[in-house]
Short mmCIF file of C-alpha atoms in Angstrom, two decimals:
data_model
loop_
_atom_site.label_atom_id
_atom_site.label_comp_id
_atom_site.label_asym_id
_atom_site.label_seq_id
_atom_site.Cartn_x
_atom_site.Cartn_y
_atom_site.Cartn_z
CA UNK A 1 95.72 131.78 102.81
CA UNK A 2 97.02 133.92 105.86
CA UNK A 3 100.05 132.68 105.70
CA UNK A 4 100.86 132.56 101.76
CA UNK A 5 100.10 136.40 101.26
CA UNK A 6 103.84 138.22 101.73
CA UNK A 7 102.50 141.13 102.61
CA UNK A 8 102.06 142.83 106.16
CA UNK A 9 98.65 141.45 107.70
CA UNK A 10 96.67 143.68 109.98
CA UNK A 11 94.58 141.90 112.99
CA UNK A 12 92.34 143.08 115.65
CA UNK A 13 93.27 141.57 119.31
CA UNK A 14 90.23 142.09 122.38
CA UNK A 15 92.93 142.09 124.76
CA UNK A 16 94.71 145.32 125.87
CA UNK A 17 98.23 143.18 125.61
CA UNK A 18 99.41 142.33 121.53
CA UNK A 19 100.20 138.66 121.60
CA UNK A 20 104.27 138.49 120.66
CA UNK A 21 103.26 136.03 117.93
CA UNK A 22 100.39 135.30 115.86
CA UNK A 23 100.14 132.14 113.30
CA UNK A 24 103.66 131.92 113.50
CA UNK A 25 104.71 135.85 112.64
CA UNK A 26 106.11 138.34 114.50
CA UNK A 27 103.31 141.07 115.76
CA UNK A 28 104.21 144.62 115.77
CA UNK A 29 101.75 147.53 117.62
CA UNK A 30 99.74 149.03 114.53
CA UNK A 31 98.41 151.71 117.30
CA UNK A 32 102.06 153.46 117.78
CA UNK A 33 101.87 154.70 114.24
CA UNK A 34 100.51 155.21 110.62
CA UNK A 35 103.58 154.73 108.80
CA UNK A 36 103.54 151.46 107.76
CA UNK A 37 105.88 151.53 104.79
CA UNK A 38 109.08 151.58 107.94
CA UNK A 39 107.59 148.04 108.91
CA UNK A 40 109.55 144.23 108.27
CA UNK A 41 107.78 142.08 105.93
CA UNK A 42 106.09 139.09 107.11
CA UNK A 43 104.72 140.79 110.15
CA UNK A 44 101.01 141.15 111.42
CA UNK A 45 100.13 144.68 112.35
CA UNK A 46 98.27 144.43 115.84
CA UNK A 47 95.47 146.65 116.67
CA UNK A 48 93.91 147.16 119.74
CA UNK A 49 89.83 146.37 119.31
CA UNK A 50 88.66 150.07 120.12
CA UNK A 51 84.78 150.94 120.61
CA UNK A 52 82.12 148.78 119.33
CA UNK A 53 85.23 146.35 118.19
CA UNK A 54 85.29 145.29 121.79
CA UNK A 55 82.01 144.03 122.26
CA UNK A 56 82.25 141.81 118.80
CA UNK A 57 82.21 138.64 118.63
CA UNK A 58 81.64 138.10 114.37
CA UNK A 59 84.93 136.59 114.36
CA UNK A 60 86.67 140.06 113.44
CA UNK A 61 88.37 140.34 117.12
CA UNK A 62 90.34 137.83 117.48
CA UNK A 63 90.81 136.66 121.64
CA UNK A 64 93.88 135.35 123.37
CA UNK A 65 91.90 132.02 124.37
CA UNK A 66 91.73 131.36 120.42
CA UNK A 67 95.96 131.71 120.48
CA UNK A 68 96.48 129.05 122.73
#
């Protein structure tokens, strides 16, 4: 289902460094700003896991071991 939705995706990523890719799209750094209507479609809107984000492990934060 990830991939069939057109729309931007956002994703949360443990590691201080965005992956360049994730399932095949383009990632873009959702921290740099809000204004997400100047964004390409088909992109996933990285965000760095801030606060209590860090320490979870629900499936929510997604790791670079689970890109490889």
């Amino acid at each position: 289902m990830f991939d069939q939705v057109p729309n931007n995706k956002a994703v949360v990523f443990r590691d201080k460094d965005l992956p360049k890719m994730f399932r095949g799209l383009k990632v873009i750094d959702g921290d740099k700003t809000d204004m997400r209507f100047l964004d390409k479609p088909n992109r996933v809107v990285g965000l760095k896991a801030k606060g209590k984000a860090r320490k979870d492990y629900t499936g929510f934060v997604i790791d670079a071991v689970q890109l490889v």
